[in-house]
XYZ file of C-alpha atoms in Angstrom:
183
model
C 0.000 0.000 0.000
C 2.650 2.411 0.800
C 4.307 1.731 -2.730
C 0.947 2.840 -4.052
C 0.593 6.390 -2.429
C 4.720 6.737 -3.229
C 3.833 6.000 -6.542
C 0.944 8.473 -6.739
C 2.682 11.078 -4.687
C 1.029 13.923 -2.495
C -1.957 14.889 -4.442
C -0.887 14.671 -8.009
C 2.551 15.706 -7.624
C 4.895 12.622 -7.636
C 6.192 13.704 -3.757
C 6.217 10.702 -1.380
C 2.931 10.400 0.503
C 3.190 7.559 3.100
C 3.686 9.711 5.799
C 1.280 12.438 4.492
C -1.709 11.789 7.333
C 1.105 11.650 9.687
C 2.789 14.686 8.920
C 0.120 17.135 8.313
C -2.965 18.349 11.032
C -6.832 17.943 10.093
C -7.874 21.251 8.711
C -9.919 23.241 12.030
C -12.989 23.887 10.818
C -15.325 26.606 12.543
C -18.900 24.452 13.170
C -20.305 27.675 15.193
C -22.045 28.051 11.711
C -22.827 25.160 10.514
C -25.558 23.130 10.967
C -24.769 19.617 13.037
C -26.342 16.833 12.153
C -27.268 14.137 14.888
C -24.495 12.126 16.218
C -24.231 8.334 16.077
C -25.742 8.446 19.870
C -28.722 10.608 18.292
C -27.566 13.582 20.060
C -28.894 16.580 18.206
C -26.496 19.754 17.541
C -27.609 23.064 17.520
C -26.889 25.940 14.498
C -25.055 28.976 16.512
C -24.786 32.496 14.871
C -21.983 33.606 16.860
C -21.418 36.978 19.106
C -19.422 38.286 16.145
C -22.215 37.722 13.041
C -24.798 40.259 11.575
C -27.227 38.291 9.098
C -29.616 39.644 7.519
C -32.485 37.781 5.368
C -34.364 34.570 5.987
C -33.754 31.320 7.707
C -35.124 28.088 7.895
C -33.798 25.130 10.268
C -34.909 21.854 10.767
C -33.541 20.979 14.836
C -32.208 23.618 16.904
C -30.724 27.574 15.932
C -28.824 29.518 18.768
C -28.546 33.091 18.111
C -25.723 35.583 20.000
C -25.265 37.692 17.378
C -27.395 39.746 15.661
C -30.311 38.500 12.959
C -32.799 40.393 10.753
C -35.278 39.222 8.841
C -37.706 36.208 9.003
C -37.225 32.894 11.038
C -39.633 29.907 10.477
C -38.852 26.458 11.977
C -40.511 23.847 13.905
C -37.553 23.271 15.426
C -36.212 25.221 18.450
C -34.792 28.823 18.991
C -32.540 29.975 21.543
C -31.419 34.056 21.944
C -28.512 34.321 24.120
C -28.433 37.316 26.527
C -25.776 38.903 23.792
C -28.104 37.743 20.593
C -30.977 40.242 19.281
C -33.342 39.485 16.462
C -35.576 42.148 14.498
C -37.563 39.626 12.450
C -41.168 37.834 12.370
C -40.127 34.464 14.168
C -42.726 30.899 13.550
C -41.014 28.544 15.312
C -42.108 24.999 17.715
C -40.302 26.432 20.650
C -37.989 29.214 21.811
C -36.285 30.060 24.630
C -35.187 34.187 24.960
C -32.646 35.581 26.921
C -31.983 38.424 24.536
C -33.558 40.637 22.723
C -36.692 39.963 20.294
C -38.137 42.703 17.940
C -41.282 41.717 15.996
C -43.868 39.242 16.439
C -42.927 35.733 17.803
C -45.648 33.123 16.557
C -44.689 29.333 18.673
C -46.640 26.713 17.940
C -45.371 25.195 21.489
C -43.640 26.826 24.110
C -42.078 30.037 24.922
C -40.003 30.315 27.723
C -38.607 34.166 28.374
C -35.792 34.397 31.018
C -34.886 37.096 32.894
C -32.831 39.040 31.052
C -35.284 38.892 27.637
C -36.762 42.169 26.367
C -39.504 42.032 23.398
C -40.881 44.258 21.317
C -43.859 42.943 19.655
C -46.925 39.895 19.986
C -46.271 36.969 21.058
C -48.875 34.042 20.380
C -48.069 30.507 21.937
C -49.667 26.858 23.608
C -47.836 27.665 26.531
C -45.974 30.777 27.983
C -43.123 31.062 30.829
C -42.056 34.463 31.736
C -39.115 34.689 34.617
C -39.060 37.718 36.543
C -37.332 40.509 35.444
C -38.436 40.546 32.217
C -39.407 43.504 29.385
C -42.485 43.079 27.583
C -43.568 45.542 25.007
C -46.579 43.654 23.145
C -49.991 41.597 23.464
C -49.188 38.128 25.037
C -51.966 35.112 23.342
C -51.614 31.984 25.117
C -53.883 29.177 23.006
C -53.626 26.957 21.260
C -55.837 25.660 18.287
C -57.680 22.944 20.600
C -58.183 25.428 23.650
C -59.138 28.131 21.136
C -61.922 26.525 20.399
C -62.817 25.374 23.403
C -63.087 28.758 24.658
C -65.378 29.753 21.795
C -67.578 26.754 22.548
C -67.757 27.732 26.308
C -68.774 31.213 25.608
C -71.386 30.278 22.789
C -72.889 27.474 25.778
C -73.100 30.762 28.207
C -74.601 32.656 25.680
C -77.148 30.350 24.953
C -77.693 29.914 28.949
C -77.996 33.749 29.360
C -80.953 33.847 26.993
C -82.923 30.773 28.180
C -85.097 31.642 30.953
C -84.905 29.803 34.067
C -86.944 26.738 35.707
C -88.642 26.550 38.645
C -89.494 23.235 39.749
C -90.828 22.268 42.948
C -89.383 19.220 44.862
C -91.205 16.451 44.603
C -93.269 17.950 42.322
C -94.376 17.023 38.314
C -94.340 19.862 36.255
C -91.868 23.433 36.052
C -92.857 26.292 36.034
C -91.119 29.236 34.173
C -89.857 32.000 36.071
C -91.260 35.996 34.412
């Protein structure tokens, strides 16, 4: 085998290979952008916009997205969104889940959870299932906490009370046959 990579020489150039791999380091390779796929343990790796990074424009992730930098635009995922206390966003944000310790211009739409720690300011609606806001927190916005199921639920409840309101009430005696209708 090593006769073969002499032979072929370090990439095309006829110089002596067999001790290339030991010789030379991996390339480094910066993953804070790059999206991770799931390890062999099915660990899942999160997409981080780092400290440093301005972005502007649109993004779409499937797992996980950790912004500490600074984003603009629109965000739409079902996966899950973390701003650090150093990341900001300005952008309309659909995502499953998100977790703010930043700062979050525009409206946040979650079809899941939103969890706002202490050190989170918004600016802007935020419609979710299920809201958790830690004290300390700035809030400049309406807050809607339904989902689709509950939504409707709701409606149903007030169309039943409604209906109740109008009806006009029963009398019955006890032990008695027949009601009478209260005037």
């Amino acid at each position: 085998m090593v006769d073969i990579l002499r032979m072929l020489g370090a990439k095309g150039t006829g110089q002596d290979i067999s001790n290339y791999h030991q010789n030379e380091e991996e390339p480094k390779m910066d993953v804070s952008n790059k999206l991770q796929q799931p390890t062999a343990h099915g660990e899942i790796k999160e997409t981080v916009i780092s400290p440093d990074a301005e972005i502007k424009g649109s993004i779409k992730f499937k797992d996980s997205l950790r912004i500490d930098g600074t984003f603009e635009g629109e965000i739409d995922s079902k996966g899950t969104l973390f701003i650090g206390k150093g990341g900001s966003t300005k952008a309309e944000i659909h995502v499953g889940n998100i977790i703010v310790e930043g700062k979050s211009e525009g409206n946040i739409t979650c079809e899941d959870k939103v969890e706002l720690r202490a050190t989170a300011k918004i600016i802007g609606d935020i419609t979710a299932a299920r809201l958790t806001i830690a004290e300390g927190v700035n809030i400049i916005g309406k807050c809607s906490v339904t989902s689709e199921k509950s939504s409707s639920d709701i409606h149903q409840g007030l169309q039943d009370f409604k209906k109740m309101k109008e009806e006009k009430p029963r009398i019955e005696k006890l032990g008695g046959s027949s009601g009478t209708t209260a005037e």
